[in-house]
XYZ file of C-alpha atoms in Angstrom:
119
model
C -44.624 30.273 -103.435
C -47.499 29.266 -105.672
C -50.866 27.758 -104.718
C -51.875 25.919 -107.893
C -51.240 25.787 -111.636
C -53.732 25.317 -114.473
C -52.605 24.165 -117.898
C -54.524 23.719 -121.142
C -54.045 20.371 -122.834
C -55.027 19.116 -126.279
C -55.316 15.415 -125.363
C -56.617 14.911 -121.827
C -56.164 11.133 -121.757
C -52.522 11.358 -122.832
C -51.857 14.169 -120.346
C -53.492 12.285 -117.478
C -51.364 9.251 -118.264
C -48.196 11.322 -118.340
C -48.872 13.343 -115.168
C -50.057 10.272 -113.262
C -46.712 8.611 -113.939
C -44.484 11.666 -113.707
C -45.964 13.094 -110.508
C -46.405 9.870 -108.521
C -42.818 9.982 -107.197
C -43.552 13.475 -105.885
C -46.557 12.334 -103.869
C -49.124 13.737 -106.300
C -52.176 11.659 -107.187
C -55.130 12.106 -109.524
C -57.699 13.851 -107.287
C -60.392 14.812 -109.771
C -61.326 13.869 -113.327
C -64.191 14.595 -115.701
C -64.585 15.116 -119.446
C -63.276 18.688 -119.250
C -60.218 18.246 -117.075
C -58.297 16.655 -114.237
C -56.671 17.722 -110.983
C -53.483 16.411 -109.374
C -51.894 17.018 -106.007
C -51.439 15.564 -102.567
C -54.519 13.457 -101.743
C -57.646 15.672 -101.818
C -55.530 18.798 -102.449
C -55.200 19.303 -106.209
C -52.386 21.724 -107.063
C -52.131 21.119 -110.817
C -55.213 21.394 -113.022
C -55.354 20.182 -116.607
C -58.086 21.681 -118.792
C -59.036 20.161 -122.139
C -58.622 22.695 -124.928
C -60.273 21.844 -128.227
C -58.953 23.394 -131.393
C -55.455 24.585 -132.188
C -52.495 24.167 -129.891
C -53.168 25.160 -126.273
C -51.779 28.440 -125.020
C -51.829 30.622 -121.945
C -51.170 29.151 -118.523
C -52.807 29.860 -115.157
C -50.428 30.259 -112.234
C -51.612 31.067 -108.702
C -49.320 32.385 -106.000
C -50.176 32.071 -102.320
C -50.363 35.495 -100.669
C -49.941 36.283 -96.954
C -52.924 38.642 -96.687
C -55.822 40.354 -98.432
C -53.789 43.555 -98.504
C -50.971 41.807 -100.351
C -53.498 40.603 -102.935
C -54.825 44.123 -103.442
C -51.266 45.391 -103.921
C -50.503 42.544 -106.338
C -53.449 43.606 -108.492
C -52.735 47.349 -108.360
C -49.017 47.093 -109.035
C -49.467 44.430 -111.684
C -51.855 46.679 -113.608
C -49.342 49.518 -113.389
C -46.683 47.237 -114.846
C -48.744 46.337 -117.919
C -51.004 43.552 -116.687
C -54.666 43.455 -117.684
C -57.459 43.089 -115.155
C -58.975 39.617 -115.064
C -60.709 39.953 -111.683
C -60.170 42.537 -108.957
C -59.282 41.542 -105.413
C -62.233 40.007 -103.616
C -63.929 36.908 -102.301
C -64.708 34.115 -104.732
C -67.544 32.353 -102.917
C -68.103 30.070 -105.907
C -64.643 28.594 -105.167
C -65.064 28.431 -101.365
C -66.495 30.678 -98.622
C -63.054 31.986 -97.614
C -61.341 32.152 -101.031
C -59.965 35.658 -101.639
C -58.056 36.372 -104.835
C -57.182 38.746 -107.660
C -56.415 37.873 -111.269
C -54.285 39.503 -113.974
C -53.425 38.636 -117.555
C -49.688 39.016 -118.048
C -48.148 40.436 -121.247
C -47.952 36.930 -122.728
C -51.596 36.112 -122.091
C -51.163 33.942 -118.998
C -53.674 34.162 -116.169
C -51.772 35.020 -112.996
C -53.508 34.873 -109.622
C -52.717 35.819 -106.035
C -54.774 33.890 -103.480
C -55.323 33.759 -99.749
C -57.884 31.155 -98.707
């Protein structure tokens, strides 16, 4: 199971229009919006983040998977590195996200940011 997804977009206005329409039947609403991005999800619980990417075509996604424990997150990071992932943040608290947010981050072989999180 995943926790949230972040995608780069080249045209934020067009993407917000699309996701607002496409996700409404699923119970997702626009929860957050500024010049750099937007968040969608159940009310006050964004699960899909769109990030404006200036320049050439966007690339590299961010996918976060919900983990059952801190130990599982540590194992995710260790085993992922062994399997060819690159460190993008060791297991630990991310107080800038929230006081209880605990996560680890890896870059997969295709350049996507993959996260395990327990908050």
